[in-house]
Short mmCIF file of C-alpha atoms in Angstrom, two decimals:
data_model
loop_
_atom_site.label_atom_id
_atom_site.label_comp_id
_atom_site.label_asym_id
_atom_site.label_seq_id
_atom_site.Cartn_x
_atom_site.Cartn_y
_atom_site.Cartn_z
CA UNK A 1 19.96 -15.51 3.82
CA UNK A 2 19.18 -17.21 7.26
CA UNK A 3 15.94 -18.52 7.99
CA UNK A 4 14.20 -18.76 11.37
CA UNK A 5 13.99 -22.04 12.79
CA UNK A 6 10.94 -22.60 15.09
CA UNK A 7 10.24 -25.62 17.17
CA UNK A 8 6.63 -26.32 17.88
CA UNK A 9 4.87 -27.86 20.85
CA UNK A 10 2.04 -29.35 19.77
CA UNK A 11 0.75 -29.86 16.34
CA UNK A 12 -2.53 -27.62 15.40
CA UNK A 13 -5.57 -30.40 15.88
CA UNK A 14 -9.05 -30.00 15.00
CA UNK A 15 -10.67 -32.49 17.32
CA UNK A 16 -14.60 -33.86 17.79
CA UNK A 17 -16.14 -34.72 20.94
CA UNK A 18 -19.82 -34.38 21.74
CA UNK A 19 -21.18 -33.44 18.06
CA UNK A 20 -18.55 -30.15 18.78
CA UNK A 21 -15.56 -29.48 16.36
CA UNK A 22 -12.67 -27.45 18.54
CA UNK A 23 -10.01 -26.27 16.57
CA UNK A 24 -6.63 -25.29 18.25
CA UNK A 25 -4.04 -23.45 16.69
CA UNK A 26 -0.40 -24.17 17.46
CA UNK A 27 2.09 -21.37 17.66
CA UNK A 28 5.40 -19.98 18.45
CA UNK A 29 7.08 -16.82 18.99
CA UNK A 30 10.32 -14.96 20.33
CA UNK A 31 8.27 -12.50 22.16
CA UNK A 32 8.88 -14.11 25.81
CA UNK A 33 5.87 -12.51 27.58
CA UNK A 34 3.42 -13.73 24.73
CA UNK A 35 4.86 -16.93 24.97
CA UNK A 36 3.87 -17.10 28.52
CA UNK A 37 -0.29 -16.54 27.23
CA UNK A 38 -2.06 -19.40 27.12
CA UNK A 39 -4.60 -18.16 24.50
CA UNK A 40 -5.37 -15.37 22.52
CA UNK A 41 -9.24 -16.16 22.24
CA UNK A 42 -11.92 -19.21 22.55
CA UNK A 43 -14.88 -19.04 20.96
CA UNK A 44 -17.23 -20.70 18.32
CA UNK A 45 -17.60 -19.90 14.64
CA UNK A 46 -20.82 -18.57 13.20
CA UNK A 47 -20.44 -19.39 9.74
CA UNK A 48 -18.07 -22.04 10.26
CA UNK A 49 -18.53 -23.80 6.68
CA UNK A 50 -17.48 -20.41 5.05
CA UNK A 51 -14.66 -19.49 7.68
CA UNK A 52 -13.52 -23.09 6.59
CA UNK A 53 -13.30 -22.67 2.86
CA UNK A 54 -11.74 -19.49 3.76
CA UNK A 55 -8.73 -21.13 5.94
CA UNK A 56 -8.10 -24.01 3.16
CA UNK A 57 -8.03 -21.51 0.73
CA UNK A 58 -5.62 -19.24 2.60
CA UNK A 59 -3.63 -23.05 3.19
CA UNK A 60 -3.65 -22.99 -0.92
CA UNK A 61 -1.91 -19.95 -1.29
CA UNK A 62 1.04 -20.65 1.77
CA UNK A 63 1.01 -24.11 0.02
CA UNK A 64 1.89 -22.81 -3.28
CA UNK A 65 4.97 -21.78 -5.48
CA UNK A 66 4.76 -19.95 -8.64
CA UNK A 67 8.37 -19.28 -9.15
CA UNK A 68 11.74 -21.08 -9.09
CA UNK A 69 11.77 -20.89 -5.49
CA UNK A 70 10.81 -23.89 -3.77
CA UNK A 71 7.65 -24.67 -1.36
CA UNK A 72 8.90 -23.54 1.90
CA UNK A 73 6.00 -20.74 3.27
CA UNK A 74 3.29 -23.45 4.98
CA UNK A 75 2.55 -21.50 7.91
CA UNK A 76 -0.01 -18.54 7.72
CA UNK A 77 0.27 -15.87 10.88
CA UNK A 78 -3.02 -15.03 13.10
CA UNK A 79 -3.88 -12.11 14.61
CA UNK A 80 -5.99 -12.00 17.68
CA UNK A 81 -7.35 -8.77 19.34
CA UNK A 82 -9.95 -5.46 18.62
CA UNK A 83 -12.90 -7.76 18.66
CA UNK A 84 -11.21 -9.28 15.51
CA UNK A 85 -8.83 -12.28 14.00
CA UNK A 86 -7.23 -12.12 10.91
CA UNK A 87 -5.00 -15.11 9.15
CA UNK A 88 -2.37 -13.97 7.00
CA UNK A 89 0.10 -15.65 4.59
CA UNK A 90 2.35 -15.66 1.18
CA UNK A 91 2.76 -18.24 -1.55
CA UNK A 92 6.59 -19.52 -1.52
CA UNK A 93 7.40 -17.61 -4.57
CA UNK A 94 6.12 -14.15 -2.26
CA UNK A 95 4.07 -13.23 -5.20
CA UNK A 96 0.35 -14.12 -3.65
CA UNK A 97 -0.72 -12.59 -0.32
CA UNK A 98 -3.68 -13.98 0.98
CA UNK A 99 -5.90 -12.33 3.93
CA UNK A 100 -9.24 -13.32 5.97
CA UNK A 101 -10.62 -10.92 8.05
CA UNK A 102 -13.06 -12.18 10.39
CA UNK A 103 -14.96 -9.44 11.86
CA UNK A 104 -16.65 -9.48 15.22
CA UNK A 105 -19.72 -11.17 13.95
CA UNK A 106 -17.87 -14.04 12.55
CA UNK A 107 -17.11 -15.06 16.19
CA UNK A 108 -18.81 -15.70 19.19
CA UNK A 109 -16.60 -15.78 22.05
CA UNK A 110 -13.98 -14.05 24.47
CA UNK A 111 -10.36 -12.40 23.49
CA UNK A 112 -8.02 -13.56 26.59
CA UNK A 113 -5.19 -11.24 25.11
CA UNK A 114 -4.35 -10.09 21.56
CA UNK A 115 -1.50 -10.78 19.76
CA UNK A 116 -0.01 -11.93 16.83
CA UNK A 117 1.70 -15.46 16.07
CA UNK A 118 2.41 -17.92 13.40
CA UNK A 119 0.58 -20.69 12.95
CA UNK A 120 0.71 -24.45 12.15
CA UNK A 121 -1.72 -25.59 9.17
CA UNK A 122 -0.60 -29.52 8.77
CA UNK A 123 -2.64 -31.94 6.71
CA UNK A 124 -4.38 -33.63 9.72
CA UNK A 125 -6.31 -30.32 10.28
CA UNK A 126 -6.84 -29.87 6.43
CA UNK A 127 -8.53 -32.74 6.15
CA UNK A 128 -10.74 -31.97 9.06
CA UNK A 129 -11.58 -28.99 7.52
CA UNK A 130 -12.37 -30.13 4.30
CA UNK A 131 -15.14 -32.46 6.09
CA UNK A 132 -17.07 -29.26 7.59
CA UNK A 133 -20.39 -29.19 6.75
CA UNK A 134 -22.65 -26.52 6.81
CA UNK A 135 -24.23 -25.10 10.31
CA UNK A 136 -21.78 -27.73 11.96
CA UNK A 137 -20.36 -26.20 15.32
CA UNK A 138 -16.49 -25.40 15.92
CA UNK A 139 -15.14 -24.04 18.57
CA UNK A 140 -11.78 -22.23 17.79
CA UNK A 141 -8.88 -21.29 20.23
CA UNK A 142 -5.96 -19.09 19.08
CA UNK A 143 -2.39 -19.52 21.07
CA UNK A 144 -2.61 -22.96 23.07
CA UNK A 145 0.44 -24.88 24.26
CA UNK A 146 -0.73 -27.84 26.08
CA UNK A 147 -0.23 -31.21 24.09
CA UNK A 148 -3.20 -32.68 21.85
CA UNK A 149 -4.20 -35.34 20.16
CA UNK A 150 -5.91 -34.88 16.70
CA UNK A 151 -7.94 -37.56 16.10
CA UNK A 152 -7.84 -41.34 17.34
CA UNK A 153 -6.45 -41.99 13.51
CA UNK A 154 -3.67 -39.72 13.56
CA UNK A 155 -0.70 -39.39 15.35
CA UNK A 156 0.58 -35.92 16.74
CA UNK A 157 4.22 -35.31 16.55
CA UNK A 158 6.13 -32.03 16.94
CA UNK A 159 7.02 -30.45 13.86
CA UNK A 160 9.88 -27.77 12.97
CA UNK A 161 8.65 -25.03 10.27
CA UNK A 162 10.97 -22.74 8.72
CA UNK A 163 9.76 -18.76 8.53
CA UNK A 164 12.47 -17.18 5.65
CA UNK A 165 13.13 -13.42 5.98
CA UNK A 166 10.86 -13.35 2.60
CA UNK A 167 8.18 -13.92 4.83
CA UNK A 168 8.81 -10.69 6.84
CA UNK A 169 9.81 -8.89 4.08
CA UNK A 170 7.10 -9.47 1.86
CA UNK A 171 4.83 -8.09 4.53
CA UNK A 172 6.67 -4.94 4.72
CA UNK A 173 6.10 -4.25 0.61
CA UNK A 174 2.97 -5.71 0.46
CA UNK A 175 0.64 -2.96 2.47
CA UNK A 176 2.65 -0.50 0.88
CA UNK A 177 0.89 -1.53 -2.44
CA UNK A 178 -2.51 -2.22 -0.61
CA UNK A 179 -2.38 1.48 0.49
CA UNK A 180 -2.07 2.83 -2.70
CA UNK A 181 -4.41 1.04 -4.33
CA UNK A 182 -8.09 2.34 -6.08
CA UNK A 183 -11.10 1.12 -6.14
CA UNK A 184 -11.58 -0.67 -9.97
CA UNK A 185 -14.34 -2.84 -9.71
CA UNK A 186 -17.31 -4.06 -8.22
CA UNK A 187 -18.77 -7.86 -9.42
CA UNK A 188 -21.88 -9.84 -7.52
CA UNK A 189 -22.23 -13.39 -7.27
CA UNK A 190 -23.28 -14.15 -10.89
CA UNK A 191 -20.86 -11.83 -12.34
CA UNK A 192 -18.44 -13.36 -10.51
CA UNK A 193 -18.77 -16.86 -11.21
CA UNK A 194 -19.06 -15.45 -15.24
CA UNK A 195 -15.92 -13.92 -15.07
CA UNK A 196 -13.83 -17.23 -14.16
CA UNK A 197 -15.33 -18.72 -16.73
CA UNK A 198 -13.64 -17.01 -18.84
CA UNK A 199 -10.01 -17.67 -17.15
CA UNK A 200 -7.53 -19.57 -19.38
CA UNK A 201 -6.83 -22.81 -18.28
CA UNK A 202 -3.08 -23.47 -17.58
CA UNK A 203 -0.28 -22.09 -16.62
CA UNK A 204 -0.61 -18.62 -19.19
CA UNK A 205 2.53 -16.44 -20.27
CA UNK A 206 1.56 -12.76 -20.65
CA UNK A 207 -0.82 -10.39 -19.79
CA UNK A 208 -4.33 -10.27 -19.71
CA UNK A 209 -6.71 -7.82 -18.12
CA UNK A 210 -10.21 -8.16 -16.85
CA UNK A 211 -12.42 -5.81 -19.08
CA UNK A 212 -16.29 -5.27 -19.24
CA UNK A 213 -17.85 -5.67 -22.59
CA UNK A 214 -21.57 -5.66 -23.17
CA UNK A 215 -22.23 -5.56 -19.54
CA UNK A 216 -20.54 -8.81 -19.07
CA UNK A 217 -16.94 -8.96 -17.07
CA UNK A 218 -14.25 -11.30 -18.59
CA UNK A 219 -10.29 -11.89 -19.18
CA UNK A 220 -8.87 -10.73 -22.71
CA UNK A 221 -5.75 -10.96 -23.52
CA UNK A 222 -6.17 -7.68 -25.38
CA UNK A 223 -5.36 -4.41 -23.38
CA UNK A 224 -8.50 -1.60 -22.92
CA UNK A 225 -8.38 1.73 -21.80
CA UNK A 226 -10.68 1.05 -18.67
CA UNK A 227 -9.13 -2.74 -18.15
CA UNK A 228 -7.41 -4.11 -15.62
CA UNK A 229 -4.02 -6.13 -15.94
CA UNK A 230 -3.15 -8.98 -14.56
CA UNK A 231 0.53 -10.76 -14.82
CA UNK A 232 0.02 -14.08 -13.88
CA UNK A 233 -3.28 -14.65 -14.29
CA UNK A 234 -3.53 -18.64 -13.70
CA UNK A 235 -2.64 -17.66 -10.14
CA UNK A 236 -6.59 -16.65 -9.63
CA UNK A 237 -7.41 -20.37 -9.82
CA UNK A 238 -5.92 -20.25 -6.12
CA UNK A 239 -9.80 -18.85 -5.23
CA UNK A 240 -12.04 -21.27 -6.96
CA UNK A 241 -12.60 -22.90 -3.75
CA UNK A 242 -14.31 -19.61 -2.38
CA UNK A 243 -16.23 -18.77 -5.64
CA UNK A 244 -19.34 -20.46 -4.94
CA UNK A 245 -20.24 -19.20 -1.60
CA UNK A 246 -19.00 -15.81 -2.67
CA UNK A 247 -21.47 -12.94 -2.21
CA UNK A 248 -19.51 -9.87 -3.67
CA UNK A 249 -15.73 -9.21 -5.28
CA UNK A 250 -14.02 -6.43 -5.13
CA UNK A 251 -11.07 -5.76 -7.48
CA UNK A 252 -8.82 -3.02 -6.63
CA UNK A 253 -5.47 -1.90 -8.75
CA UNK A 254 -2.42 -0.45 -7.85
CA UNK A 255 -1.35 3.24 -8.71
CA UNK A 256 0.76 2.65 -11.71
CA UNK A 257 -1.57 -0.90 -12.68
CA UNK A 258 1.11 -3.28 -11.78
CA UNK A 259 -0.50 -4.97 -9.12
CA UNK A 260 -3.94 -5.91 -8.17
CA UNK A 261 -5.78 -6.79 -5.31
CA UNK A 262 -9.26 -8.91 -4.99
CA UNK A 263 -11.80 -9.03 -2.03
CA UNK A 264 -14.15 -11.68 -1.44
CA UNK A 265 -17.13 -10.60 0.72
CA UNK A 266 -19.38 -13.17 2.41
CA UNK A 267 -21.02 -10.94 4.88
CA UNK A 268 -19.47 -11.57 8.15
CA UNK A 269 -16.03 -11.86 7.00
CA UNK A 270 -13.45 -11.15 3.81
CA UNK A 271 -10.99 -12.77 1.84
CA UNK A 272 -8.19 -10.94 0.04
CA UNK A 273 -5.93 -11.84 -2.14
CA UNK A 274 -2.80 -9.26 -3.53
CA UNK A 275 -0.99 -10.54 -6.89
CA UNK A 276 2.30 -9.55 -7.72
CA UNK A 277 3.14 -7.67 -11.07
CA UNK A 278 4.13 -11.21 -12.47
CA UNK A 279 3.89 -14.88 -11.32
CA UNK A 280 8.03 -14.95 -11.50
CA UNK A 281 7.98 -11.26 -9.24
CA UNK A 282 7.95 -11.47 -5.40
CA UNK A 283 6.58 -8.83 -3.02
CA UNK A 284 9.50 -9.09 -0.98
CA UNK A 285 12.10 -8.25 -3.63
CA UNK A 286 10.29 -5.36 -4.91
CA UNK A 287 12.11 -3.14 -2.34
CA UNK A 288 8.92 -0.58 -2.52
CA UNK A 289 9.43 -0.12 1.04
CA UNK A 290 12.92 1.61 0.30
CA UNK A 291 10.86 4.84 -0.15
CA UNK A 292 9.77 5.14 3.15
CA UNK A 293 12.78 4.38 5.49
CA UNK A 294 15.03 6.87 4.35
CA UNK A 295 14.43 8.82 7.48
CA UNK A 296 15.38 7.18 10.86
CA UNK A 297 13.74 6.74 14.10
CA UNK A 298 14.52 6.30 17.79
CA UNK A 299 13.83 2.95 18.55
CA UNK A 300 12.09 3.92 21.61
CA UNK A 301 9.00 5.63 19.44
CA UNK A 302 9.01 2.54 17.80
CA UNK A 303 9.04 0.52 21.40
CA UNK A 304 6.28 3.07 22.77
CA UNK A 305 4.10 2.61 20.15
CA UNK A 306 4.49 -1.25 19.86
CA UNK A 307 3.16 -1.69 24.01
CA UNK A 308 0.74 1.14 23.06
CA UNK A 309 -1.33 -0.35 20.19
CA UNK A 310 -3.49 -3.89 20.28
CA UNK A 311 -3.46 -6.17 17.35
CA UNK A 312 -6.09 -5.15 14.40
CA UNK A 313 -6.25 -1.60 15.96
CA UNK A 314 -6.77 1.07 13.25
CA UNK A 315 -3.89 3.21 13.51
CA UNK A 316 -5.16 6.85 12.96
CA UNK A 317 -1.73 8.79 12.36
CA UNK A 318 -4.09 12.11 12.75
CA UNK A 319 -5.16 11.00 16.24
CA UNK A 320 -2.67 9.70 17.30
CA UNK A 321 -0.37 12.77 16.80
CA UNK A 322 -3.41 14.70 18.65
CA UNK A 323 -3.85 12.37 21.58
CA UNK A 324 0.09 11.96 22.34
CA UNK A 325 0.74 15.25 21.62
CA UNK A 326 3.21 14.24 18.90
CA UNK A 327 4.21 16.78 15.63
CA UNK A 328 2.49 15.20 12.71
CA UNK A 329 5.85 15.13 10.41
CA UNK A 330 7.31 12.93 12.76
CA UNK A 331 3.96 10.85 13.04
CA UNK A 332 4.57 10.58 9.35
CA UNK A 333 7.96 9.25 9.65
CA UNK A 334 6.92 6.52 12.27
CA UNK A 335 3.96 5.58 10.34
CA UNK A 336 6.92 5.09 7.23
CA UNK A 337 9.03 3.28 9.70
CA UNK A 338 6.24 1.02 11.32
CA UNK A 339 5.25 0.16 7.70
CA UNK A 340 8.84 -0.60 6.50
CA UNK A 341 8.98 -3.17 9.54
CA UNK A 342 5.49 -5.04 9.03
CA UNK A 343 4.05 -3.37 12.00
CA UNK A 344 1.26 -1.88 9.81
CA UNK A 345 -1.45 -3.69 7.36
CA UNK A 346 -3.87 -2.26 5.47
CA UNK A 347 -7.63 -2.75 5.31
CA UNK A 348 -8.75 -2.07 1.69
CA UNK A 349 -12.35 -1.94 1.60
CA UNK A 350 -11.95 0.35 5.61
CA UNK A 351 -9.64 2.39 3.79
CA UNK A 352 -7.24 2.60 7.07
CA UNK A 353 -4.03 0.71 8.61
CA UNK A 354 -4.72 -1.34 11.17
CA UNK A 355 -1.90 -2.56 13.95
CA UNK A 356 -0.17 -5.56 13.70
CA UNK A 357 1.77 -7.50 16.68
CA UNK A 358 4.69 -9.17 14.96
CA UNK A 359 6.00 -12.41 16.64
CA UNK A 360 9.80 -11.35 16.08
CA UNK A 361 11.88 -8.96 17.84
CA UNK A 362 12.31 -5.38 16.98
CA UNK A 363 15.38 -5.45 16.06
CA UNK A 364 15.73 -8.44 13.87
CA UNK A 365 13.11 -7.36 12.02
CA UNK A 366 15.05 -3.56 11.49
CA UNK A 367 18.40 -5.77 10.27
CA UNK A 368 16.55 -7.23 7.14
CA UNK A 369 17.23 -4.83 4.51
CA UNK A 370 20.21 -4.88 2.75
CA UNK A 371 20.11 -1.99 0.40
CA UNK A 372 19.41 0.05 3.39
CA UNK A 373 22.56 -1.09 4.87
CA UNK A 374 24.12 -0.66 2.19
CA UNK A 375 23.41 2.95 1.51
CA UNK A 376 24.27 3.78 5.26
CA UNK A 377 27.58 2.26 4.38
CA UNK A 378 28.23 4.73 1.27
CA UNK A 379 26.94 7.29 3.50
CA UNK A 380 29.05 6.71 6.51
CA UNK A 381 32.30 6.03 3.94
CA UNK A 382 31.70 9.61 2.63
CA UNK A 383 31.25 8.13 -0.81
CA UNK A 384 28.13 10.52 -2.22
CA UNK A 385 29.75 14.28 -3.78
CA UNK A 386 27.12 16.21 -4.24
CA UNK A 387 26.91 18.35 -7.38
CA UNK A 388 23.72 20.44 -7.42
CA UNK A 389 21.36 20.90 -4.30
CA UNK A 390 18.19 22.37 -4.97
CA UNK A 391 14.95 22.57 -4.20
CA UNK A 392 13.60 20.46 -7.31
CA UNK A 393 17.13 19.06 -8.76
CA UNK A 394 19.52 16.88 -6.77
CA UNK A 395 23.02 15.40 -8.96
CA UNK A 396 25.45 13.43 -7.37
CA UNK A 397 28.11 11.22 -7.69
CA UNK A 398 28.49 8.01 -5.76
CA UNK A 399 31.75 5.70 -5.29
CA UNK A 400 31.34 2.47 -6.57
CA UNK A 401 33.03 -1.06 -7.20
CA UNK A 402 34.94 0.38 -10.48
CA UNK A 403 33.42 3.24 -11.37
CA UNK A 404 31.60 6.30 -10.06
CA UNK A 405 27.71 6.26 -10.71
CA UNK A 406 25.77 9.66 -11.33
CA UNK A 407 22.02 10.15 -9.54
CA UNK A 408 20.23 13.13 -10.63
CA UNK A 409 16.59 13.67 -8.99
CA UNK A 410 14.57 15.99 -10.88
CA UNK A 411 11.33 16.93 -9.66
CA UNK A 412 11.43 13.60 -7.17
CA UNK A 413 11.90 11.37 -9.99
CA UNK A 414 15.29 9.83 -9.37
CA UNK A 415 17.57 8.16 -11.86
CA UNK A 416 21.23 6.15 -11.68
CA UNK A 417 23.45 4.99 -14.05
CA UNK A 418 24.10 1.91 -11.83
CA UNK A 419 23.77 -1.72 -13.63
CA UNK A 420 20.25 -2.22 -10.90
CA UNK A 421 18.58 1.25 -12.30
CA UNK A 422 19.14 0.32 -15.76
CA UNK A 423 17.85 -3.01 -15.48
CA UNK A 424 14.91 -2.46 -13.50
CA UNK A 425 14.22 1.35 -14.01
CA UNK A 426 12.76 1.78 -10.60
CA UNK A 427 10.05 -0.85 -11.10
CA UNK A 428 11.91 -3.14 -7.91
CA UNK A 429 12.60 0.26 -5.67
CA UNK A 430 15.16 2.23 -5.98
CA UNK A 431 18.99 1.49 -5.84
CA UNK A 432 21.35 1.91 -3.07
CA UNK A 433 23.12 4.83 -4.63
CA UNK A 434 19.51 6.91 -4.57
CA UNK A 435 18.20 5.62 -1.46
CA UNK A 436 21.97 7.41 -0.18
CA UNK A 437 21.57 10.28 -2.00
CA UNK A 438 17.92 10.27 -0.59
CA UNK A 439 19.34 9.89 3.00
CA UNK A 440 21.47 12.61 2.68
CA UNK A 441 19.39 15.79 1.12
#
């Protein structure tokens, strides 16, 4: 698996002059034209002391490995645009994804262009942050290229950050999850802070579930009917630094209670963080996303649509199929193909997608799946026999390595007798032989 090699041109500094904090965020892309903006937006924080537990939090999580896989993921992405930034980023292991939405009364300033970039969080700036006070002034500007200085006590060298195809991928499966997702609970402040009290201490094997019990909320390590489950629970220590300025949670599970999802609320802005099914269990290798590419596009939809939309626009599939004059089933489709590309987040507690301006090229993005191209492989090798073709029953045989493997999908539950079905039983998508069977009917 190739990474992406990036080379910075300045570091991200966090600088003080005057009594006024100005943070600048460093950033790169392949996207020449964005390259060529000077800045996304300028503007001062309102609740800066919050917005700055928020960003070393979100640091935590990119800064973090629960897995075998080393620490490699230090560099969150930021989206600039719709009256709104949002800062985005995995743990290592993929198996965290942490989100701050800043909505337009978390910022006071103008948006020079929107658009989406990675950025650079290095220590320097950490540190700065960590030393915000409350009702202290900072001024932040997104996408700046000019060469800084951080402070008189630190020197500013360019640095070289690596951006794995995990990262991409991960954010591909991970809104498929989000949009799924109901509504569980709802905790304030004190309930809150009660609740992680009761969190084991350590790094805990098995699962435990938040549950309610005499009007108080707490982990068990005992399932309940109404509870909800949690695989790797010692990864919620990643939000202690937010708990005390916390003003509401908001814990949301997937459809079939693998994953989980929970919002902080402080008012002006919100803090999410996604868990994987299990700490050793990556977003990105879940292949969920395999379910909704197995129809293609024209690139050029995909093209329109990308110089159509502004970063952190709600996309409105409905509308947008009225306004363009475009036949819903194939608004569908492109909503299924921007979401298999991480062109499309997903606002929990708005209940909508929003647009999202990915710094990478269309088409490198489209060339990281490799079941998919492995399917269109069997496919275009004339390797799936079909046996039965019906409305609710589909049987076929598909060429392997040594040995032919059966799919049957019976009332759109599919099954293979492939060595990845068996081991997984659909719980990390589904295999190449269905997703080819899939392609074809």
């Amino acid at each position: 698996m190739t990474d992406f090699q990036y080379q910075y041109n300045t570091l991200s500094t966090l600088t003080k002059g005057n009594g006024i904090n100005s943070l600048i965020l460093a950033h790169q892309t392949e996207i020449e034209e964005v390259n060529n903006i000077p800045c996304f937006f300028w503007g001062n924080l309102t609740d800066s002391y919050i917005t700055a537990k928020c960003w070393t939090t979100l640091a935590k999580v990119v800064r973090s490995s629960f897995g075998p896989i080393p620490i490699t993921l230090k560099d969150p992405i930021v989206s600039a645009g719709t009256e709104r930034i949002r800062f985005e980023g995995f743990s290592s292991c993929n198996g965290v994804y942490a989100r701050l939405d800043m909505m337009p009364e978390a910022i006071d300033g103008e948006f020079l262009a929107n658009g989406t970039t990675n950025v650079d969080f290095n220590e320097p700036m950490l540190n700065a942050l960590n030393a915000i006070q409350k009702n202290e002034k900072v001024t932040l500007a997104v996408g700046q290229k000019d060469v800084q200085v951080i402070t008189s006590k630190t020197k500013a060298v360019e640095k070289k950050v690596t951006l794995p195809t995990r990262w991409i991928k991960g954010l591909t499966s991970v809104q498929l999850y989000l949009a799924e997702m109901q509504f569980k609970f709802e905790l304030n402040k004190i309930e809150t802070l009660q609740l992680f009290q009761s969190l084991p201490k350590g790094n805990v094997k098995g699962d435990f579930y938040v549950v309610k019990r005499a009007g108080k909320f707490m982990f068990s390590a005992l399932a309940s009917k109404d509870g909800l489950r949690i695989g790797g629970v010692h990864r919620l220590r990643l939000l202690d630094g937010i708990l005390p300025v916390v003003k509401k949670v908001y814990v949301y599970e997937s459809e079939n209670k693998e994953t989980c999802a929970f919002v902080c609320d402080f008012g002006k802005q919100q803090m999410l963080l996604a868990f994987s099914p299990d700490a050793y269990r990556g977003f990105s290798g879940e292949g969920k996303v395999l379910e909704a590419i197995t129809e293609e596009l024209p690139l050029e939809y995909i093209y329109g649509l990308n110089a159509l939309l502004k970063s952190n626009e709600t996309f409105t599939p409905s509308l947008l199929s009225i306004e363009h004059d475009i036949d819903f089933n194939t608004i569908e489709n492109l909503t299924a193909g921007l979401s298999s590309m991480g062109l499309l987040g997903y606002d929990l507690t708005a209940g909508n997608h929003f647009y999202r301006q990915l710094p990478f090229k269309t088409d490198r993005i489209l060339s990281m799946n490799p079941r998919l191209k492995n399917a269109k492989k069997i496919i275009n090798n004339d390797e799936v026999t079909f046996i039965k073709k019906e409305a609710n029953i589909i049987e076929a045989y598909v060429k392997g390595t040594s040995v032919n493997h059966k799919v049957a999908i019976i009332n759109n539950i599919p099954q293979c007798t492939c060595n990845w079905f068996t081991q997984y039983k659909g719980k990390r998508g589904i295999c190449k032989h269905i997703l080819a069977v899939k392609m074809m009917s």
